[in-house]
Coordinates of C-alpha atoms in Angstrom, one line a residue:
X27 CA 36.1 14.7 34.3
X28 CA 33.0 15.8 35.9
X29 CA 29.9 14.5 36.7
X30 CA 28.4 13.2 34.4
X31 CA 31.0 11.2 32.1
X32 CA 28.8 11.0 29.3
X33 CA 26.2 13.6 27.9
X34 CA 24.3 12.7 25.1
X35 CA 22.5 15.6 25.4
X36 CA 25.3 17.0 23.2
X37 CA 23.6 15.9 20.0
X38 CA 20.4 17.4 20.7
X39 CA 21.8 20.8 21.8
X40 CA 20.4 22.6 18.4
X41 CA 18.5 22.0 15.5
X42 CA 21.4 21.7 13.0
X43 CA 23.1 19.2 15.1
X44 CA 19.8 17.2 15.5
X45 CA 19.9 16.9 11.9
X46 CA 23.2 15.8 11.3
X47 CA 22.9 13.0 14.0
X48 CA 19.5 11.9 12.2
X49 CA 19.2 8.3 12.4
X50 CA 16.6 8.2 10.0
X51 CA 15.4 10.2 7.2
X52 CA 11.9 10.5 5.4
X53 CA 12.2 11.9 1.5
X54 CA 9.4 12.3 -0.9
X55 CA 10.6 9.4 -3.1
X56 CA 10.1 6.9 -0.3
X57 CA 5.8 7.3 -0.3
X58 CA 3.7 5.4 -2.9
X59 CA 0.1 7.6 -3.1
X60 CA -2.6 5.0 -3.4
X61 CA -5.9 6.2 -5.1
X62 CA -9.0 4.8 -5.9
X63 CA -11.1 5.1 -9.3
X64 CA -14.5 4.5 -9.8
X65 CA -16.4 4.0 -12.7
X66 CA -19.1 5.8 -14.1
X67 CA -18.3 9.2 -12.8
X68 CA -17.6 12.9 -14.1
X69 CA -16.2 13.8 -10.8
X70 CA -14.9 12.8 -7.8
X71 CA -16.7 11.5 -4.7
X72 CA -15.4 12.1 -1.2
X73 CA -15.2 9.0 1.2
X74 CA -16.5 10.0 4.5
X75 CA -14.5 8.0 7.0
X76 CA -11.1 9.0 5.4
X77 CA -11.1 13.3 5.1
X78 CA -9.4 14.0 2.1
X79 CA -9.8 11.0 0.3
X80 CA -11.8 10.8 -2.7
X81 CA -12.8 8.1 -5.2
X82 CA -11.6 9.4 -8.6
X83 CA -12.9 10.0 -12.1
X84 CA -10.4 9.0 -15.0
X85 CA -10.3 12.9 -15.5
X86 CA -9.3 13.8 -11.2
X87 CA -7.4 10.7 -11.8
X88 CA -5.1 12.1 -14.3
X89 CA -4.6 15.6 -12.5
X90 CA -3.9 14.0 -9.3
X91 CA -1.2 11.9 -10.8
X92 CA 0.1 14.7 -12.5
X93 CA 0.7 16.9 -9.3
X94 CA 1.9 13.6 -7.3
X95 CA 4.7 13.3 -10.3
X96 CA 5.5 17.0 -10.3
X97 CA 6.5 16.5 -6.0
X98 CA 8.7 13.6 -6.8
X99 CA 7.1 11.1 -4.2
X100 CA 8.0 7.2 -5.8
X101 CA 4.5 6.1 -7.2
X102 CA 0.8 5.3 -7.0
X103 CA -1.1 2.4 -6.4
X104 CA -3.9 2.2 -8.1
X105 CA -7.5 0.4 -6.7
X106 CA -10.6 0.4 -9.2
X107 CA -14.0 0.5 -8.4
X108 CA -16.6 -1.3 -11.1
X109 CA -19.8 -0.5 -11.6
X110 CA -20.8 -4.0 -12.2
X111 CA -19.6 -7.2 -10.3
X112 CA -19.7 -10.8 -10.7
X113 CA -18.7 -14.1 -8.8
X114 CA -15.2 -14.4 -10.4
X115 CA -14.5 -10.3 -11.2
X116 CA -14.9 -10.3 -14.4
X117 CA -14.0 -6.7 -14.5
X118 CA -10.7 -7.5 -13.3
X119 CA -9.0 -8.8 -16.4
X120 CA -11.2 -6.8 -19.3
X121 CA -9.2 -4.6 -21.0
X122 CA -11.9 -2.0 -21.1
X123 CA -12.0 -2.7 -17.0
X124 CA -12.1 0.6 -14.9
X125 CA -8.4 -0.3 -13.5
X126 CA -7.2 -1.4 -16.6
X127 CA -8.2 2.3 -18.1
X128 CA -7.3 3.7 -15.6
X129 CA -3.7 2.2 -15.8
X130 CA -3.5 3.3 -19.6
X131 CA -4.7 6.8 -18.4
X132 CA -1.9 7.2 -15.5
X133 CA 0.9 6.1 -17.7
X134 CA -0.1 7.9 -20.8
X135 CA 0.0 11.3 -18.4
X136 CA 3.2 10.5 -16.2
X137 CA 5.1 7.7 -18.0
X138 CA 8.1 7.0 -16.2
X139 CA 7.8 10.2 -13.9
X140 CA 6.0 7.8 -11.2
X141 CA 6.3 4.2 -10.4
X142 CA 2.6 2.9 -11.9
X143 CA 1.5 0.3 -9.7
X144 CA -1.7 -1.7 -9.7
X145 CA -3.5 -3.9 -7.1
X146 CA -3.7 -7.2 -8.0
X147 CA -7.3 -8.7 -5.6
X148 CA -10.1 -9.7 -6.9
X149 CA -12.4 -8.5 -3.9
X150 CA -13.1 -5.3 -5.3
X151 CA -14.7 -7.0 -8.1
X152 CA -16.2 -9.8 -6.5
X153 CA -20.3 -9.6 -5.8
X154 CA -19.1 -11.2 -2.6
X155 CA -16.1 -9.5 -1.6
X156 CA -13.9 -12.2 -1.0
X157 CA -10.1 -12.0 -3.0
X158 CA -10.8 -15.0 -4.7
X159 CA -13.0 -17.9 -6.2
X160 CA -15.6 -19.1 -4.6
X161 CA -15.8 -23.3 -3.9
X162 CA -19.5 -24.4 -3.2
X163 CA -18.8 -24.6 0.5
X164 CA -18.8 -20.4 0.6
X165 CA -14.8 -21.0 1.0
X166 CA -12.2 -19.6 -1.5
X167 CA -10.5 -22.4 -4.1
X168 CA -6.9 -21.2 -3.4
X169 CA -6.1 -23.3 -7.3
X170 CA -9.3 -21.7 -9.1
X171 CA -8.1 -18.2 -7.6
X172 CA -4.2 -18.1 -9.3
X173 CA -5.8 -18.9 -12.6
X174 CA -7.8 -15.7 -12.2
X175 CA -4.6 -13.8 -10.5
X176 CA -2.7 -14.8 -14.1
X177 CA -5.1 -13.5 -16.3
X178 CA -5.6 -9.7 -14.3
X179 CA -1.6 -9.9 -14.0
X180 CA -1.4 -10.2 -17.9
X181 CA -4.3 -7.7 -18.6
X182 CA -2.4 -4.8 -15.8
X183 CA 0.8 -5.5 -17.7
X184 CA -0.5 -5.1 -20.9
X185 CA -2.2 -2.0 -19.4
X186 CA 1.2 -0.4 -18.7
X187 CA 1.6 -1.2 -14.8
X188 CA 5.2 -1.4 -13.8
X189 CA 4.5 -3.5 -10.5
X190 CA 1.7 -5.4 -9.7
X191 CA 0.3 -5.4 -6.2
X192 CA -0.3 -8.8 -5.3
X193 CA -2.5 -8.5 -2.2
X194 CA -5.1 -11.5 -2.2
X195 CA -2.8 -13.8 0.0
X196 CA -3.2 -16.8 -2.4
X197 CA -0.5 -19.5 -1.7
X198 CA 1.9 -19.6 -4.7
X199 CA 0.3 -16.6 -5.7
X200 CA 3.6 -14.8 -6.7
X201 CA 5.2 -17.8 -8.5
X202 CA 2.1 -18.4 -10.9
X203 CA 1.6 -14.7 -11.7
X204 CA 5.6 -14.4 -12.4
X205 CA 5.4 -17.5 -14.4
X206 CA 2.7 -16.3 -16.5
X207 CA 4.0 -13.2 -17.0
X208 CA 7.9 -14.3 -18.4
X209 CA 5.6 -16.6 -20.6
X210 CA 4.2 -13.9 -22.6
X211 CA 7.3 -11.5 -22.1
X212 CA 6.4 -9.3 -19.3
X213 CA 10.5 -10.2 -18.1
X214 CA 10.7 -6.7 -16.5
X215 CA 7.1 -6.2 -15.0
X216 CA 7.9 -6.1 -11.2
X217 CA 5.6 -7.8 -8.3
X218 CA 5.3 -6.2 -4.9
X219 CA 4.3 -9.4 -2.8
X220 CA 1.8 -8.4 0.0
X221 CA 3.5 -11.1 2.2
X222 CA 2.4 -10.6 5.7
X223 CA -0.8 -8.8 5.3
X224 CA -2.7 -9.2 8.5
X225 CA -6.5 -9.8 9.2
X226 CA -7.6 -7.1 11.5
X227 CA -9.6 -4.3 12.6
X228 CA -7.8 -1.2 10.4
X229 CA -9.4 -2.3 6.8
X230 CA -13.3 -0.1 7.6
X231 CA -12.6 2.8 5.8
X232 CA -10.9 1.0 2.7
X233 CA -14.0 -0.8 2.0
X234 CA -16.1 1.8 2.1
X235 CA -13.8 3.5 -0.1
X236 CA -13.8 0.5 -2.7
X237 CA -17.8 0.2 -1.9
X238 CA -16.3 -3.5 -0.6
X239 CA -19.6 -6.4 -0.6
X240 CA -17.9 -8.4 1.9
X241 CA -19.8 -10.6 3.9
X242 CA -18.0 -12.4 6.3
X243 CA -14.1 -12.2 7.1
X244 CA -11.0 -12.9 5.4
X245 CA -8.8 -14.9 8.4
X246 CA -8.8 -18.1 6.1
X247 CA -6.4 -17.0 3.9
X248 CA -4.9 -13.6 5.7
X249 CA -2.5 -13.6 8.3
X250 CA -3.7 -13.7 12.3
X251 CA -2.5 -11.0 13.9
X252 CA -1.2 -13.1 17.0
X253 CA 1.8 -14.5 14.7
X254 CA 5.0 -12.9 14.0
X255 CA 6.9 -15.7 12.7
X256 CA 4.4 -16.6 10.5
X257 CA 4.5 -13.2 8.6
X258 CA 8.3 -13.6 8.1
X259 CA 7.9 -17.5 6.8
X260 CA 5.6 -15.4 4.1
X261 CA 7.8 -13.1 3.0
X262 CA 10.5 -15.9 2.7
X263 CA 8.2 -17.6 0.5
X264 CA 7.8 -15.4 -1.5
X265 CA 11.3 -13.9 -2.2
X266 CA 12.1 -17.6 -3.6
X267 CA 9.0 -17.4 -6.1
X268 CA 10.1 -14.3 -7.6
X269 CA 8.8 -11.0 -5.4
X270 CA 10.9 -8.1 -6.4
X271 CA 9.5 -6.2 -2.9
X272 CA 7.7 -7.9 -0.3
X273 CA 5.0 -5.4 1.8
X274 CA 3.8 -5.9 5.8
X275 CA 0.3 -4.4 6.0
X276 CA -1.1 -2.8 8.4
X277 CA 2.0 -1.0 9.9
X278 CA 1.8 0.7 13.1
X279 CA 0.2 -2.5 14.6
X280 CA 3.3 -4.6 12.7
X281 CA 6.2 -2.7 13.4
X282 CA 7.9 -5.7 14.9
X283 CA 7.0 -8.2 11.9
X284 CA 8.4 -5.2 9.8
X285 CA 11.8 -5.3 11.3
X286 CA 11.6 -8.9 11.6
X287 CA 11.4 -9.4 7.8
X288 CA 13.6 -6.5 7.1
X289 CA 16.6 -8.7 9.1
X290 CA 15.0 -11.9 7.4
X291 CA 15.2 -10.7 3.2
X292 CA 17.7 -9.0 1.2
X293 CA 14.7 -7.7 -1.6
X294 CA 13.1 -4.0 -0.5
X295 CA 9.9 -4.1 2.1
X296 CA 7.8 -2.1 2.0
X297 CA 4.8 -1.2 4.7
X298 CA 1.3 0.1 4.1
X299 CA 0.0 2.4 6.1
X300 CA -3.6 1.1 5.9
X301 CA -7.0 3.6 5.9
X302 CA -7.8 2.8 9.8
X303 CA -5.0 4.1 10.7
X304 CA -5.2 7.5 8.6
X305 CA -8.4 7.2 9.6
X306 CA -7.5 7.5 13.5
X307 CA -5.1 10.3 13.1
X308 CA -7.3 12.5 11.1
X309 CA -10.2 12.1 13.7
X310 CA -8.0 12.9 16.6
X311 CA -6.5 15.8 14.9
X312 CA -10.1 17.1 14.0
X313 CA -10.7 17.5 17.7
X314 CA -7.7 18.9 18.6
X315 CA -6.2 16.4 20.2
X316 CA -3.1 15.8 18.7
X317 CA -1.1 17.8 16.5
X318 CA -2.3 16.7 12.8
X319 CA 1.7 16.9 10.7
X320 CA 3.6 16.5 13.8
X321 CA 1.5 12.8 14.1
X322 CA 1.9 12.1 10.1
X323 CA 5.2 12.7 10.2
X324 CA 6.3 11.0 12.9
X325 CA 4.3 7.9 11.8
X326 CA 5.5 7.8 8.7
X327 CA 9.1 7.8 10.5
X328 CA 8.6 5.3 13.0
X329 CA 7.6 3.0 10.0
X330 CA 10.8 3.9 8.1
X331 CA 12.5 3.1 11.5
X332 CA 11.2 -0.3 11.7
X333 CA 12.4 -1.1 8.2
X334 CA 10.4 -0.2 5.1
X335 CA 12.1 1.3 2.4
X336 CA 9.0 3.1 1.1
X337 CA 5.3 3.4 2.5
X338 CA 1.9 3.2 1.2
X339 CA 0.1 5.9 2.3
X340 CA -3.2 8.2 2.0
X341 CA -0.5 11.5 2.6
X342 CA 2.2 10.8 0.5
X343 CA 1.2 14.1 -1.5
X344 CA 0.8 15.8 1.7
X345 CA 4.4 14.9 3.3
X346 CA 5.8 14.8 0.3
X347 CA 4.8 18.8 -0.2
X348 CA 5.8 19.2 3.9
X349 CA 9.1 17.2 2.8
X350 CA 10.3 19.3 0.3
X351 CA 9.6 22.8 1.9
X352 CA 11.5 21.5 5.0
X353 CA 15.2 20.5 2.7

């Protein structure tokens, strides 16, 4: 045989070939759409630091989910945005609560056409911006917190939410809110544990996007982003209090704890592609350096690489439209 013995190049001769020897694919059903809703609004508001991101009205809100239904991507997560805020988010559990309409409003247009998922964090209805209760000392009461975790778990289930986002890194967080929920009969209501969510630097645009009144950091009770092992240990933890899918947020700087808790659980995980880094790509790609759906897409793949079953992220509707014109 001649020089050389083996070519690999053979399976990246032509595009048809490239596609049957695909590794990895990216479909529209794998991308949760996460969208914010704000109270007190007729239409929707842009947020500056993430192009093409707005905060909704329930009225956007419902044509939004309506369009992400009709291109098949797997659901939305939805984030509300009171106009009022107190020291334990009493917003958060009111049935007449922005996220708690909002939930009512999404299922009644979609029903089952989209997984209807909910975040499940007090900080966006905290005065202080913290995911929890506050002790005396300024630090959060782990305890105090789950009893105010139960009660917005009940209120998004009775809401309609088919999973519940449980992202305020609470210990025992997903045991307490499971237990409370079979007590009332919520048996089926799914949680999708935020288990190795990491404290970093790719949150910015988020909070503006959920006007965040954080003070402060959150590295007392998120992950540091120096341990792997740690993030894994989480997600284990998890899985045996009741997680149906466990989540690594950010991604791109996680793809290693990704893989890591992919080989460690046999539940889905799932990674969020967080707003800094939507936020970097868009940037670049608004000065021409990059190439703006060449980077989204190949992002989103390198995630689904690493691991996740599905993604959160800001252009699910986007891929998902880029997706389908592609089969």
């Amino acid at each position: 045989m001649s020089f050389p013995e083996y070519r690999p190049r053979r399976l990246r001769r032509t595009p048809a070939i490239r596609r049957l020897a695909r590794e990895t694919h990216l479909v529209p059903s794998q991308l949760v759409l996460p969208l914010f809703v704000r109270e007190g609004i007729s239409e929707q508001v842009p947020v500056t630091s993430m192009p093409g991101v707005v905060q909704h009205s329930l009225d956007t809100l419902r044509r939004t989910v309506a369009e992400a239904a009709a291109a098949r991507i797997g659901g939305v997560m939805l984030f509300g945005v009171p106009a009022e805020r107190d020291a334990v988010g009493s917003g958060a559990d009111d049935p007449n609560g922005i996220l708690n309409l909002a939930t009512e409003a999404v299922v009644s247009e979609v029903g089952d056409a989209l997984v209807v998922q909910t975040d499940l964090c007090l900080d966006e209805f905290t005065d202080h911006g913290h995911c929890g209760v506050l002790r005396a000392d300024g630090a959060v009461d782990n305890d105090a917190t789950l009893e105010r975790y139960t009660a917005m778990g009940l209120a998004q289930a009775r809401a309609g939410s088919a999973m519940l986002g449980l992202s305020g890194m609470m210990d025992g967080q997903v045991g307490a809110v499971r237990e409370a929920l079979d007590a009332e009969g919520f048996t089926d209501t799914l949680l999708l544990a935020y288990s190795a969510k990491y404290a970093g630097a790719f949150y910015g645009p988020f909070r503006e996007a959920v006007d965040s009144q954080l003070k402060g950091d959150r590295r007392s009770y998120q992950l540091d982003p120096g341990n792997g092992r740690e993030g894994v240990r989480e997600a284990l933890l998890d899985v045996e209090e009741g997680a149906d899918v466990v989540m690594v947020k950010p991604a791109l700087p996680y793809l290693d704890v990704l893989a890591d808790v992919r080989a460690a659980v046999d539940v889905p995980v799932w990674a969020y592609q967080v707003s800094g880094e939507y936020a970097m790509v868009e940037a670049a790609a608004a000065h021409g350096w990059i190439d703006r759906r060449g980077a989204i897409l190949e992002s989103l793949l390198g995630i689904r690489r690493a691991g996740a079953d599905a993604i959160l992220t800001y252009w699910a509707l986007e891929a998902a439209h880029w997706l389908r014109a592609d089969l």
